[in-house]
Amino acid sequence: MGRRGLTIATLATAGALLAGGGTALAGDGDGKGRRCERLLERIAEKRGITVAELEAKLAERALARIDAALKAGRISEERAQELRTRVKEGKVCGLLKQARQARMHNQRAVKRLLAGAADYLGLTKEELRTELRSGKTLKQLAETKGKSVSELVDAMLAPVKEQLDKAVSEGKITDERRGAILDRLAGLANRLVERTFAASPAAA
């Protein structure tokens, strides 16, 4: 995750236009890259537009996501400009591969944070899932149990902090990157405690 994860996450909605394409969009190697290009050609044809117009739509959505992240204070102006440049210079198939990876990273992060929440609330993962699917928020569950919401967030982040501290001590990441990762996950945790989940909390 970390800085690269944030970069990818801003592009994650780009793949929405390709829903129903039916195959893997992109991957390593020329063969998979060519399959992605052919898929774009088929989708563009189905929509009655050119591949260039489809690529422009994908880039437009990615840029809108970046602007939204900047407005919400999740990234700096400098970072936003860097991301805009990457979108404008990037190949669509490469961006779609990154978007797919972003969704996977985000789903794993949500599962880890919810596991920390379950432990803090004294629930099993299955029990927490049932409560969330009933329409309750993590904040409501904490308040019902007389627990602090701020301490809930801390508990959600605790396992991640431990892993990141270990990674720093082993020289695998810098302290600066550790801070960036924690900032991103803290924002995610704070959004999760207020969120009303739909059918599957792991799909946040």
Coordinates of C-alpha atoms in Angstrom, one line a residue, residues 6-146:
L6 CA -2.7 6.1 -2.8
T7 CA -1.6 6.7 -6.4
I8 CA -3.4 3.6 -7.7
A9 CA -6.5 4.3 -5.5
T10 CA -7.1 7.6 -7.2
L11 CA -7.5 5.7 -10.5
A12 CA -9.7 3.0 -9.2
T13 CA -12.9 4.2 -10.8
A14 CA -11.4 4.1 -14.3
G15 CA -12.4 0.5 -14.7
A16 CA -16.1 1.2 -14.2
L17 CA -16.6 1.9 -17.9
L18 CA -15.5 -1.5 -18.7
A19 CA -18.0 -3.4 -16.6
G20 CA -19.3 -6.4 -18.5
G21 CA -16.2 -6.7 -20.7
G22 CA -16.0 -10.3 -19.7
T23 CA -12.2 -10.9 -19.4
A24 CA -9.2 -9.9 -17.5
L25 CA -8.3 -6.4 -18.6
A26 CA -4.6 -6.2 -18.4
G27 CA -1.5 -8.0 -17.2
D28 CA 2.1 -8.5 -17.6
G29 CA 3.4 -9.4 -21.0
D30 CA 2.7 -8.3 -24.5
G31 CA 0.0 -11.0 -25.0
K32 CA -2.2 -9.8 -22.1
G33 CA -1.6 -6.2 -23.1
R34 CA -2.8 -6.9 -26.6
R35 CA -5.9 -8.6 -25.2
C36 CA -6.6 -5.4 -23.2
E37 CA -6.3 -3.3 -26.4
R38 CA -8.6 -5.6 -28.3
L39 CA -11.1 -5.4 -25.4
L40 CA -11.0 -1.6 -25.5
E41 CA -11.6 -1.8 -29.3
R42 CA -14.7 -4.0 -28.8
I43 CA -16.1 -1.8 -26.0
A44 CA -15.6 1.3 -28.0
E45 CA -17.3 -0.3 -31.0
K46 CA -20.2 -1.4 -28.9
R47 CA -20.6 2.2 -27.5
G48 CA -20.3 3.7 -30.9
I49 CA -17.2 5.7 -30.1
T50 CA -13.5 5.5 -31.0
V51 CA -10.9 3.9 -28.8
A52 CA -9.4 7.4 -28.4
E53 CA -12.8 8.7 -27.1
L54 CA -13.1 5.7 -24.7
E55 CA -9.6 6.4 -23.4
A56 CA -10.5 10.0 -22.9
K57 CA -13.6 9.1 -20.9
L58 CA -11.4 6.8 -18.7
A59 CA -8.9 9.6 -18.2
E60 CA -11.7 12.0 -17.4
R61 CA -13.0 9.8 -14.6
A62 CA -9.6 9.3 -13.2
L63 CA -8.9 13.0 -13.1
A64 CA -12.3 13.7 -11.5
R65 CA -11.3 11.2 -8.7
I66 CA -8.1 13.0 -8.2
D67 CA -9.9 16.4 -7.9
A68 CA -12.3 14.8 -5.4
A69 CA -9.4 13.5 -3.3
L70 CA -7.7 16.9 -3.4
K71 CA -11.0 18.7 -2.3
A72 CA -11.5 16.2 0.5
G73 CA -8.0 16.9 1.8
R74 CA -6.8 13.3 1.2
I75 CA -3.9 14.5 -1.0
S76 CA -1.9 17.7 -1.4
E77 CA -2.0 20.0 -4.5
E78 CA 1.5 18.8 -5.4
R79 CA 0.5 15.2 -5.2
A80 CA -2.7 15.9 -7.2
Q81 CA -0.6 17.5 -10.0
E82 CA 1.7 14.5 -10.0
L83 CA -1.2 12.1 -10.4
R84 CA -2.8 14.2 -13.1
T85 CA 0.4 14.0 -15.0
R86 CA 0.6 10.3 -14.7
V87 CA -3.0 9.9 -15.9
K88 CA -2.4 12.1 -18.9
E89 CA 0.8 10.3 -19.8
G90 CA -0.3 6.7 -18.9
K91 CA -1.6 3.9 -21.1
V92 CA -5.2 3.0 -20.4
C93 CA -4.5 -0.7 -20.1
G94 CA -1.8 0.0 -17.5
L95 CA -4.1 2.3 -15.6
L96 CA -6.8 -0.4 -15.5
K97 CA -4.4 -3.0 -14.2
Q98 CA -3.4 -0.5 -11.4
A99 CA -7.1 0.1 -10.7
R100 CA -7.7 -3.6 -10.3
Q101 CA -4.7 -3.9 -7.9
A102 CA -6.0 -0.9 -6.0
R103 CA -9.4 -2.6 -5.3
M104 CA -7.6 -5.6 -4.1
H105 CA -5.4 -3.6 -1.7
N106 CA -8.4 -1.6 -0.4
Q107 CA -10.4 -4.8 0.2
R108 CA -7.5 -6.3 2.2
A109 CA -7.1 -3.1 4.2
V110 CA -10.8 -3.0 5.0
K111 CA -10.8 -6.7 6.2
R112 CA -7.8 -6.0 8.5
L113 CA -9.3 -2.9 10.0
L114 CA -12.7 -4.7 10.6
A115 CA -10.8 -7.6 12.2
G116 CA -9.3 -5.1 14.7
A117 CA -12.8 -3.6 15.3
A118 CA -14.2 -7.0 16.0
D119 CA -11.6 -7.7 18.6
Y120 CA -12.1 -4.4 20.3
L121 CA -15.9 -4.8 20.4
G122 CA -15.6 -8.4 21.7
L123 CA -17.2 -9.9 18.6
T124 CA -16.3 -12.6 16.2
K125 CA -15.8 -11.6 12.6
E126 CA -19.1 -13.3 11.7
E127 CA -20.9 -11.5 14.5
L128 CA -19.6 -8.2 13.4
R129 CA -20.5 -8.9 9.8
T130 CA -24.1 -9.7 10.9
E131 CA -24.3 -6.5 12.9
L132 CA -23.1 -4.4 10.0
R133 CA -25.4 -6.0 7.5
S134 CA -28.3 -5.2 9.8
G135 CA -27.6 -1.5 9.2
K136 CA -25.7 -0.6 12.3
T137 CA -22.4 1.4 12.1
L138 CA -19.2 0.6 13.9
K139 CA -19.7 3.9 15.8
Q140 CA -23.2 2.8 17.0
L141 CA -21.8 -0.6 18.0
A142 CA -19.1 1.0 20.0
E143 CA -21.5 3.4 21.7
T144 CA -23.9 0.6 22.5
K145 CA -21.1 -1.2 24.3
G146 CA -20.0 2.0 26.1

